[in-house]
Coordinates of C-alpha atoms and ligand atoms in Angstrom, one line a residue:
M216 CA 41.7 15.0 -1.5
S217 CA 41.8 13.0 1.6
E218 CA 44.6 10.7 3.1
T219 CA 43.8 7.3 3.5
V220 CA 45.2 6.2 6.9
I221 CA 44.2 3.3 9.2
F222 CA 42.8 3.9 12.0
G223 CA 40.0 1.2 14.0
G224 CA 42.0 -1.3 12.3
K225 CA 40.5 -0.3 9.1
N226 CA 41.8 1.4 6.0
L227 CA 39.5 4.4 6.2
P228 CA 39.8 8.2 5.3
D229 CA 41.1 10.3 8.4
V230 CA 38.7 12.6 7.6
Y231 CA 36.2 11.0 9.5
R232 CA 38.5 10.0 12.5
D233 CA 39.3 14.0 12.5
I234 CA 35.9 16.1 12.0
E235 CA 33.1 13.7 12.0
S236 CA 31.0 13.8 15.4
E237 CA 30.9 11.0 17.7
V238 CA 27.5 10.8 16.9
R239 CA 28.4 8.5 13.9
R240 CA 26.7 5.0 14.1
Y241 CA 26.3 2.5 11.1
C242 CA 29.4 3.4 9.8
R243 CA 31.2 1.6 13.4
A244 CA 29.4 -1.4 12.5
Y245 CA 30.3 -1.8 9.0
P246 CA 33.9 0.0 8.6
V247 CA 34.1 0.4 5.3
E248 CA 33.7 3.4 2.8
F249 CA 30.5 2.8 0.1
G250 CA 30.8 3.7 -3.9
R251 CA 28.4 2.1 -5.6
A252 CA 25.2 0.4 -5.3
K253 CA 22.8 -1.2 -7.4
G254 CA 19.4 -3.4 -6.4
S255 CA 20.5 -5.7 -3.3
Y256 CA 24.1 -4.7 -3.4
L257 CA 26.1 -2.4 -2.0
Y258 CA 29.5 -2.2 -3.2
D259 CA 32.8 -0.8 -1.3
R260 CA 35.7 1.8 -2.8
L261 CA 37.3 -1.1 -4.0
G262 CA 34.6 -3.1 -5.9
R263 CA 33.8 -5.6 -3.0
P264 CA 30.1 -6.4 -3.0
Y265 CA 27.7 -6.3 0.3
L266 CA 24.5 -7.8 0.0
D267 CA 22.2 -5.5 2.0
F268 CA 19.8 -7.1 4.4
L269 CA 19.2 -3.5 6.1
S270 CA 18.1 -1.6 3.2
G271 CA 18.5 1.9 4.8
C272 CA 16.7 0.6 7.6
G273 CA 13.4 0.0 5.4
S274 CA 13.8 3.2 3.3
L275 CA 15.2 1.4 0.0
N276 CA 12.2 -1.1 -0.4
Y277 CA 12.7 -1.3 -4.1
G278 CA 16.6 -1.7 -3.8
H279 CA 19.1 0.5 -4.8
N280 CA 19.3 3.0 -7.8
C281 CA 15.8 1.1 -8.7
E282 CA 16.0 1.6 -12.9
P283 CA 12.7 2.8 -13.9
I284 CA 12.6 4.9 -11.0
R285 CA 16.1 6.2 -11.5
E286 CA 15.2 7.1 -15.4
S287 CA 12.4 9.4 -14.3
L288 CA 14.5 11.3 -12.0
M289 CA 17.4 11.7 -14.5
E290 CA 14.9 12.8 -17.1
Y291 CA 13.2 15.6 -14.6
I292 CA 16.9 16.8 -13.4
L293 CA 18.1 17.0 -17.2
S294 CA 14.9 18.9 -17.8
D295 CA 15.5 21.5 -15.3
G296 CA 12.5 20.5 -13.1
V297 CA 12.1 22.5 -10.2
A298 CA 14.0 21.2 -7.3
M299 CA 13.0 22.8 -4.2
S300 CA 9.4 24.6 -4.3
M301 CA 8.6 24.4 -0.5
D302 CA 5.0 23.8 -0.4
M303 CA 4.3 25.6 -3.4
Y304 CA 2.3 23.7 -6.4
S305 CA 4.7 22.0 -8.8
V306 CA 4.3 19.7 -11.7
A307 CA 6.3 16.9 -9.8
K308 CA 4.1 17.4 -6.7
T309 CA 0.9 16.9 -8.6
G310 CA 2.2 13.8 -10.3
F311 CA 2.9 12.2 -6.7
L312 CA -0.4 13.3 -5.4
T313 CA -2.1 12.2 -8.5
A314 CA -0.3 8.7 -8.3
L315 CA -0.8 8.3 -4.5
R316 CA -4.9 8.8 -5.3
D317 CA -5.2 6.7 -8.5
A318 CA -2.6 3.8 -7.3
I319 CA -3.2 3.6 -3.3
L320 CA -6.1 5.8 -1.8
V321 CA -9.2 5.0 -4.3
P322 CA -8.3 1.5 -4.9
R323 CA -8.5 1.1 -1.1
Q324 CA -11.2 3.2 -0.4
L325 CA -9.1 5.2 2.0
D326 CA -10.4 9.2 2.5
F327 CA -7.0 10.8 3.6
H328 CA -5.8 14.2 3.4
V329 CA -2.1 14.4 2.8
Q330 CA 0.4 16.3 4.8
F331 CA 3.7 17.3 3.7
T332 CA 6.2 17.6 6.9
W333 CA 9.8 18.3 7.1
P334 CA 11.4 15.4 5.1
T335 CA 12.3 13.0 8.0
G336 CA 9.7 10.5 9.8
A337 CA 10.2 12.4 13.3
N338 CA 8.9 15.3 12.1
A339 CA 5.9 13.5 10.6
V340 CA 5.5 11.8 14.3
E341 CA 5.5 15.2 16.0
A342 CA 3.0 17.2 13.4
A343 CA 0.3 13.8 14.0
I344 CA 0.9 14.4 17.7
K345 CA 0.3 18.2 17.2
L346 CA -2.5 17.8 15.4
A347 CA -4.3 15.1 17.9
R348 CA -3.7 17.5 20.7
K349 CA -5.2 20.6 18.7
F350 CA -8.3 18.4 17.6
T351 CA -9.0 16.8 21.3
G352 CA -7.7 19.9 23.4
R353 CA -5.6 17.0 25.7
A354 CA -2.0 16.5 26.1
N355 CA -1.4 13.3 27.3
V356 CA -0.5 10.6 24.6
I357 CA -0.4 7.1 24.6
A358 CA 2.8 5.0 23.2
F359 CA 3.9 1.7 23.7
T360 CA 6.6 -0.5 25.4
N361 CA 9.6 -1.0 22.1
G362 CA 8.2 1.5 20.2
F363 CA 10.5 3.8 18.2
H364 CA 9.3 6.8 16.5
G365 CA 12.5 9.0 16.0
C366 CA 15.1 11.0 18.0
S367 CA 13.7 14.6 17.9
L368 CA 12.8 15.9 21.2
G369 CA 8.9 15.3 20.6
A370 CA 9.5 11.9 19.0
L371 CA 11.6 10.6 21.2
G372 CA 9.1 11.1 24.2
L373 CA 7.1 8.3 22.9
T374 CA 10.3 6.2 22.1
G375 CA 10.8 3.4 24.0
N376 CA 14.4 2.7 24.1
S377 CA 16.5 4.2 26.9
S378 CA 19.5 4.3 25.1
H379 CA 18.0 7.0 22.8
R380 CA 16.1 8.5 25.8
A381 CA 19.1 9.2 27.9
S382 CA 20.7 11.7 25.7
S383 CA 18.3 14.7 26.9
K384 CA 15.6 15.2 29.6
P385 CA 13.2 16.0 30.0
L386 CA 11.6 15.0 26.9
L387 CA 8.1 15.5 26.0
T388 CA 5.9 15.4 28.8
Q389 CA 2.3 13.8 29.3
V390 CA 3.5 10.6 27.6
T391 CA 2.1 7.0 29.0
H392 CA 4.0 4.1 27.7
L393 CA 1.9 0.8 27.9
P394 CA 2.7 -2.5 27.2
Y395 CA 2.4 -3.5 23.3
C396 CA 0.6 -6.7 22.1
D397 CA 2.2 -9.9 23.7
Y398 CA 4.4 -7.6 25.9
F399 CA 4.4 -9.9 28.8
G400 CA 4.4 -13.2 26.8
P401 CA 1.2 -14.7 24.7
T402 CA -0.7 -15.4 27.8
V403 CA -1.3 -11.9 28.9
D404 CA -4.0 -10.0 27.2
T405 CA -2.2 -6.7 27.3
A406 CA -5.3 -4.8 25.5
A407 CA -7.8 -5.7 28.6
Q408 CA -5.3 -4.4 31.0
I409 CA -5.1 -1.2 28.7
E410 CA -8.9 -0.9 28.6
K411 CA -9.5 -1.4 32.4
L412 CA -6.6 1.4 33.1
L413 CA -8.2 3.7 30.5
L414 CA -12.2 3.8 31.3
D415 CA -11.2 4.0 34.9
S416 CA -11.1 7.6 36.1
S417 CA -9.1 6.8 39.1
S418 CA -6.2 4.8 37.0
G419 CA -4.4 8.3 36.9
I420 CA -4.0 8.3 33.0
D421 CA -5.2 11.3 31.9
A422 CA -7.4 11.2 28.9
P423 CA -5.2 10.8 25.8
A424 CA -5.3 12.9 22.7
A425 CA -3.6 10.1 20.8
F426 CA -2.8 6.1 20.6
V427 CA 0.6 6.2 18.9
F428 CA 1.7 2.7 17.4
E429 CA 3.6 0.4 15.2
T430 CA 1.7 -2.5 13.6
V431 CA 5.0 -4.3 13.6
Q432 CA 8.2 -2.8 15.6
G433 CA 10.9 -2.5 13.4
E434 CA 13.5 -1.1 16.1
G435 CA 12.2 -2.9 19.0
G436 CA 12.7 -6.0 18.2
A437 CA 10.2 -7.2 15.2
N438 CA 7.3 -7.5 17.5
V439 CA 4.0 -7.7 15.9
C440 CA 0.6 -6.6 17.1
S441 CA -2.1 -8.9 16.5
P442 CA -5.5 -8.1 14.1
I443 CA -7.7 -8.2 17.4
W444 CA -5.3 -6.0 19.6
A445 CA -5.0 -3.3 17.2
Q446 CA -8.8 -3.4 16.7
R447 CA -9.2 -3.0 20.3
M448 CA -6.9 -0.6 20.7
Q449 CA -8.6 1.5 18.1
R450 CA -12.2 0.8 19.4
L451 CA -11.0 2.1 22.8
A452 CA -9.3 5.2 21.6
H453 CA -12.5 5.9 20.0
E454 CA -14.6 5.2 22.8
I455 CA -12.6 7.8 25.2
G456 CA -12.1 10.5 22.4
A457 CA -8.9 9.9 21.4
L458 CA -7.0 9.5 17.7
T459 CA -5.2 6.3 16.8
I460 CA -1.9 7.4 14.9
V461 CA -0.1 4.4 13.3
D462 CA 3.9 5.0 12.5
D463 CA 3.9 3.0 9.2
I464 CA 7.5 4.6 8.5
Q465 CA 9.2 1.4 8.8
A466 CA 6.5 -1.5 8.7
G467 CA 4.7 0.5 5.4
C468 CA 5.2 0.9 2.1
G469 CA 4.8 -2.7 1.3
R470 CA 7.0 -4.1 3.8
T471 CA 4.6 -6.6 5.3
G472 CA 2.9 -7.2 1.6
N473 CA 0.1 -4.7 1.7
F474 CA 1.2 -0.8 1.1
F475 CA -0.2 0.2 4.5
S476 CA 0.5 -2.4 7.2
F477 CA -2.8 -1.9 8.7
E478 CA -4.5 -3.3 5.7
D479 CA -5.0 -6.9 7.1
L480 CA -5.4 -5.7 10.7
G481 CA -9.2 -4.5 10.1
I482 CA -8.6 -1.1 11.3
V483 CA -8.4 2.2 9.6
P484 CA -6.5 4.4 11.5
D485 CA -7.2 8.3 12.0
I486 CA -3.6 9.4 11.0
V487 CA -0.9 7.4 9.4
I488 CA 2.6 8.4 9.1
M489 CA 4.9 7.4 6.6
A490 CA 8.4 8.2 5.7
K491 CA 11.8 6.0 4.9
S492 CA 10.5 4.3 1.7
I493 CA 7.9 6.4 0.3
S494 CA 9.9 8.1 -1.8
G495 CA 10.9 4.9 -3.3
F496 CA 14.7 5.7 -3.9
G497 CA 16.2 6.8 -0.6
L498 CA 15.6 10.4 -0.8
P499 CA 13.8 12.5 2.1
M500 CA 10.2 12.8 2.4
S501 CA 7.7 11.9 4.9
I502 CA 4.0 12.4 5.1
A503 CA 1.2 12.2 7.6
F504 CA -2.1 10.9 6.0
I505 CA -4.9 12.5 7.9
R506 CA -8.8 11.5 8.0
P507 CA -10.3 14.6 6.6
Q508 CA -12.5 15.6 9.6
Y509 CA -9.3 15.8 11.7
D510 CA -7.3 17.9 9.3
I511 CA -8.2 21.4 11.2
W512 CA -4.7 22.8 10.8
N513 CA -4.6 26.5 9.9
P514 CA -2.7 27.4 6.7
G515 CA 1.2 27.5 7.6
E516 CA 0.7 26.2 11.1
H517 CA 3.0 23.2 10.9
N518 CA 5.5 25.1 8.7
G519 CA 9.2 23.8 7.5
T520 CA 11.3 25.1 4.7
F521 CA 11.7 21.5 3.3
R522 CA 8.8 20.3 2.6
G523 CA 9.0 20.3 -1.3
N524 CA 11.3 18.2 -2.3
N525 CA 10.5 18.0 -5.8
H526 CA 13.0 14.8 -6.9
A527 CA 11.5 12.9 -3.9
F528 CA 8.2 13.6 -5.6
I529 CA 9.4 12.3 -8.9
T530 CA 10.8 9.4 -7.8
A531 CA 7.8 8.8 -5.2
A532 CA 5.4 8.7 -8.5
A533 CA 7.6 6.6 -10.5
A534 CA 7.5 4.1 -7.3
L535 CA 4.0 4.3 -7.3
K536 CA 3.2 3.7 -10.6
R537 CA 5.7 0.8 -11.5
Y538 CA 5.0 -1.1 -8.3
W539 CA 1.5 -0.3 -6.6
S540 CA -0.7 0.5 -9.9
N541 CA -1.9 -3.7 -9.8
D542 CA -1.8 -6.0 -7.1
R543 CA 1.2 -8.1 -8.9
F544 CA 4.1 -6.5 -6.6
A545 CA 1.8 -6.9 -3.1
T546 CA 1.2 -10.7 -4.4
E547 CA 5.2 -11.1 -4.8
V548 CA 5.7 -9.8 -1.6
K549 CA 3.7 -11.8 0.2
E550 CA 5.0 -14.8 -1.6
K551 CA 8.4 -14.2 -0.7
A552 CA 7.3 -13.2 2.7
M553 CA 5.8 -16.7 3.4
L554 CA 9.4 -18.3 2.0
A555 CA 11.5 -16.3 4.2
S556 CA 9.6 -17.1 7.3
G557 CA 9.8 -20.4 6.7
V558 CA 13.4 -20.4 6.3
V559 CA 14.0 -18.0 9.2
E560 CA 11.7 -20.5 11.5
N561 CA 14.1 -23.6 10.2
I562 CA 17.2 -21.2 11.2
A563 CA 15.8 -20.8 14.7
E564 CA 14.8 -24.3 15.4
Q565 CA 18.1 -25.6 14.1
Y566 CA 20.0 -22.8 16.3
G567 CA 17.9 -22.2 19.6
L568 CA 16.7 -19.1 18.5
S569 CA 13.1 -17.5 17.8
A570 CA 11.6 -16.6 14.9
K571 CA 10.0 -13.0 14.8
G572 CA 8.4 -10.6 12.8
K573 CA 6.2 -10.2 9.8
G574 CA 6.4 -9.8 6.2
L575 CA 9.8 -8.8 5.2
L576 CA 10.6 -7.8 8.6
L577 CA 11.7 -10.5 10.0
G578 CA 13.9 -11.2 13.1
L579 CA 16.3 -14.0 15.1
E580 CA 15.9 -13.6 18.6
F581 CA 18.9 -14.8 20.4
S582 CA 19.3 -15.2 24.4
N583 CA 22.2 -13.3 24.5
T584 CA 23.2 -10.1 23.0
Q585 CA 27.0 -11.0 22.6
D586 CA 25.7 -14.1 20.2
C587 CA 23.7 -11.7 18.4
A588 CA 26.7 -9.1 18.0
A589 CA 28.9 -11.6 17.1
V590 CA 26.5 -13.2 14.2
K591 CA 25.8 -9.8 12.8
E592 CA 29.9 -9.0 13.0
A593 CA 30.7 -12.4 11.0
C594 CA 27.8 -11.8 8.5
F595 CA 29.4 -8.3 7.6
Q596 CA 33.1 -10.2 7.3
D597 CA 31.2 -12.7 4.9
G598 CA 29.8 -9.6 2.8
L599 CA 26.1 -9.2 4.4
I600 CA 25.1 -6.0 5.9
I601 CA 22.7 -7.0 9.0
E602 CA 21.6 -5.0 11.6
T603 CA 20.5 -5.5 15.0
S604 CA 17.3 -4.4 17.1
G605 CA 15.3 -5.0 20.3
P606 CA 15.7 -3.9 23.7
K607 CA 19.2 -5.2 24.1
D608 CA 19.9 -5.6 20.9
E609 CA 19.3 -9.4 21.2
V610 CA 17.5 -9.6 17.6
L611 CA 18.9 -10.3 14.0
K612 CA 16.9 -7.8 11.7
I613 CA 16.1 -9.1 8.6
L614 CA 15.2 -6.3 6.2
P615 CA 16.0 -7.0 2.8
P616 CA 14.7 -4.9 -0.4
L617 CA 11.3 -6.0 -1.2
T618 CA 12.9 -6.6 -4.7
I619 CA 15.4 -8.8 -3.8
S620 CA 15.7 -12.3 -5.9
R621 CA 14.6 -15.7 -4.3
S622 CA 18.7 -16.6 -5.1
E623 CA 20.1 -13.4 -3.5
F624 CA 17.9 -13.8 -0.6
D625 CA 19.3 -17.5 -0.1
D626 CA 22.7 -16.2 -0.4
G627 CA 22.1 -14.0 2.6
L628 CA 20.6 -16.6 4.5
Q629 CA 23.3 -18.9 3.9
I630 CA 25.7 -16.1 5.1
V631 CA 23.6 -16.1 8.3
R632 CA 24.0 -19.9 9.2
S633 CA 27.6 -19.7 8.4
A634 CA 28.0 -16.8 11.0
L635 CA 25.6 -18.8 13.2
N636 CA 28.0 -22.0 12.8
K637 CA 31.1 -19.9 13.6
V638 CA 29.5 -18.2 16.7
H639 CA 28.1 -21.6 17.8
S640 CA 31.1 -23.6 17.8
S641 CA 33.5 -20.4 19.7
S642 CA 30.6 -20.4 21.8
R643 CA 30.7 -24.2 22.7
R644 CA 34.8 -24.1 22.8
L645 CA 34.1 -21.3 25.1
A646 CA 31.7 -23.3 27.6
T647 CA 34.4 -26.3 27.0
V648 CA 37.3 -24.3 28.3
A649 CA 35.3 -22.7 31.2
R650 CA 34.3 -26.2 32.3
A651 CA 37.9 -27.3 32.0
A652 CA 39.1 -24.5 33.9
T653 CA 36.8 -25.2 37.0
Ligands
PLP85 C1 13.1 5.2 11.5 C2 11.6 5.4 12.2 C3 11.3 6.7 12.6 C4 12.1 8.0 12.4 O1 12.1 8.7 11.2 P1 13.4 9.6 10.8 O2 13.3 9.5 9.3 O3 14.4 8.8 11.3 O4 13.3 10.7 11.5 C5 9.9 6.7 13.3 N1 9.2 5.7 13.2 C6 9.5 4.2 13.1 C7 8.5 3.0 13.1 C8 11.0 4.3 12.5 O5 11.5 3.0 11.7

C-alpha cells in the first residue's frame, strides 16, 4: 500500500511524485485521487463529489457508469465473453456492427465501411491520412488553424497548437495549414482564400490528398464552422481530386445534437473519424468510417493488435441501442443545448466574455488567459471539473455529459458564475491597487 504524503500542497500518494512521468497533466489541474464515478459526478477518495464538465474530454457523453451500458458489460464479462480478439469475428463485434448499421447508418442512408483502428483517435486519423494518400497517390494534406487531431507523430503534424508540436520535430511533413472558418473574424471569407490558393497552380501548395477538419474545434477553443464553409471545402476538395476527412472524435457521438456532427451541415465526408465516446463507457475504441469507393486497403495493411476490444463493442452496442434507436435522445440533447447556449450567452454578456461553441460543446472566451485559469481553479475548489482550451487556453470549455440533468447543469453554471465573481472582484481590487500605486 502506498503512503499518503503531502506534495504540491495536496494530500496525495507519493507514488505519483516518485515514479509517474512528468508528462502527467490533468491530475495537476485537479489534484485529488478519484475513486467512484456516477452519472455527472466524480467522487474523490474521501467521497467529495465533483460535477464533471469535462466528461473525459468528450469520451463520457452518456456520463459515468451509465447503468444500462454497465449492465450489458457486466453480463458479458460474467458469461466469460471473449475480451480480446484482434480483428477476428466475434459475437460482440457482430452486435456492434449490427447496431451501428441499424441505428445509425441505415436511418441516415449513409453508405460507409467501418475500419477498426488502434484504439485511439490519433491512430484513426493516421489511418485516414494513409488511406487518402494511397488512394490519390499524393502526399500533401490540408489541415486548419487551431485544429487538434492527436499527439502521435502523424496526427501531430496536422495539429495546430505549438505547445503540442514543440515536443518533436520534424513532424509529418507535407501538411499545409490553412485558416479555419472565421479565423480572421466574421468578415473575412477564408473559404474564398482557400479556393483561390488551391485552384492556383502557382500558389506553391501541392495538390492535396485530403482536407482534414473538425466541424467544431474542441481543443482549439470551441470554434464552429458554418454549413456553407463545410460545403465549400467539400466541393473544393472534390474539384481538385482530394478527399474530405471529418475528425468527429470530440464533436461526434451526439455532442452537437446529431450522432454525426456533419448531419446539419449539408455534407457527407469521404472519411469520418470517431473515438472518445463511441464506446459509450469510456473504454478505448476508435473507428474510421470510409465511403466504400475509397476503401482500397489490402488485408492487414493498417494492422494493430488492439483492434478488437470486445468490452468496448459490447458497451458501444448498448449505447447505440439505448440512445440512438429513435430520435428521442437527439431531440433532448438539442433542447438542452438550446437552453445551455442561452445561459452561457447571458453569462458572457454579464461578465464581458464571448460565448462560443455549438450543441453541448460550449465555451466562454476571456480576454486574458490568467483570468480564465483563475476561474477554472476557483471552479475546482467549489467542486466543478472544467477545462480550458484555445490557442492560449483562454476559453473555458463547457463539456458536460449529454445525459446531464437540468438542475445539475444549473448547479455547474452557478459555480462558474461564483468563480467569475471571485476572479472579477479580485482583479478589480488589483486594478485599484495598481492605480493607487502610480
Ligand atoms: C481527442 C482528440 C483526438 C485524439 O484522440 P486520442 O484518442 O487522444 O488519440 C483527435 N481529434 C480530436 C478532435 C480530439 O478531440
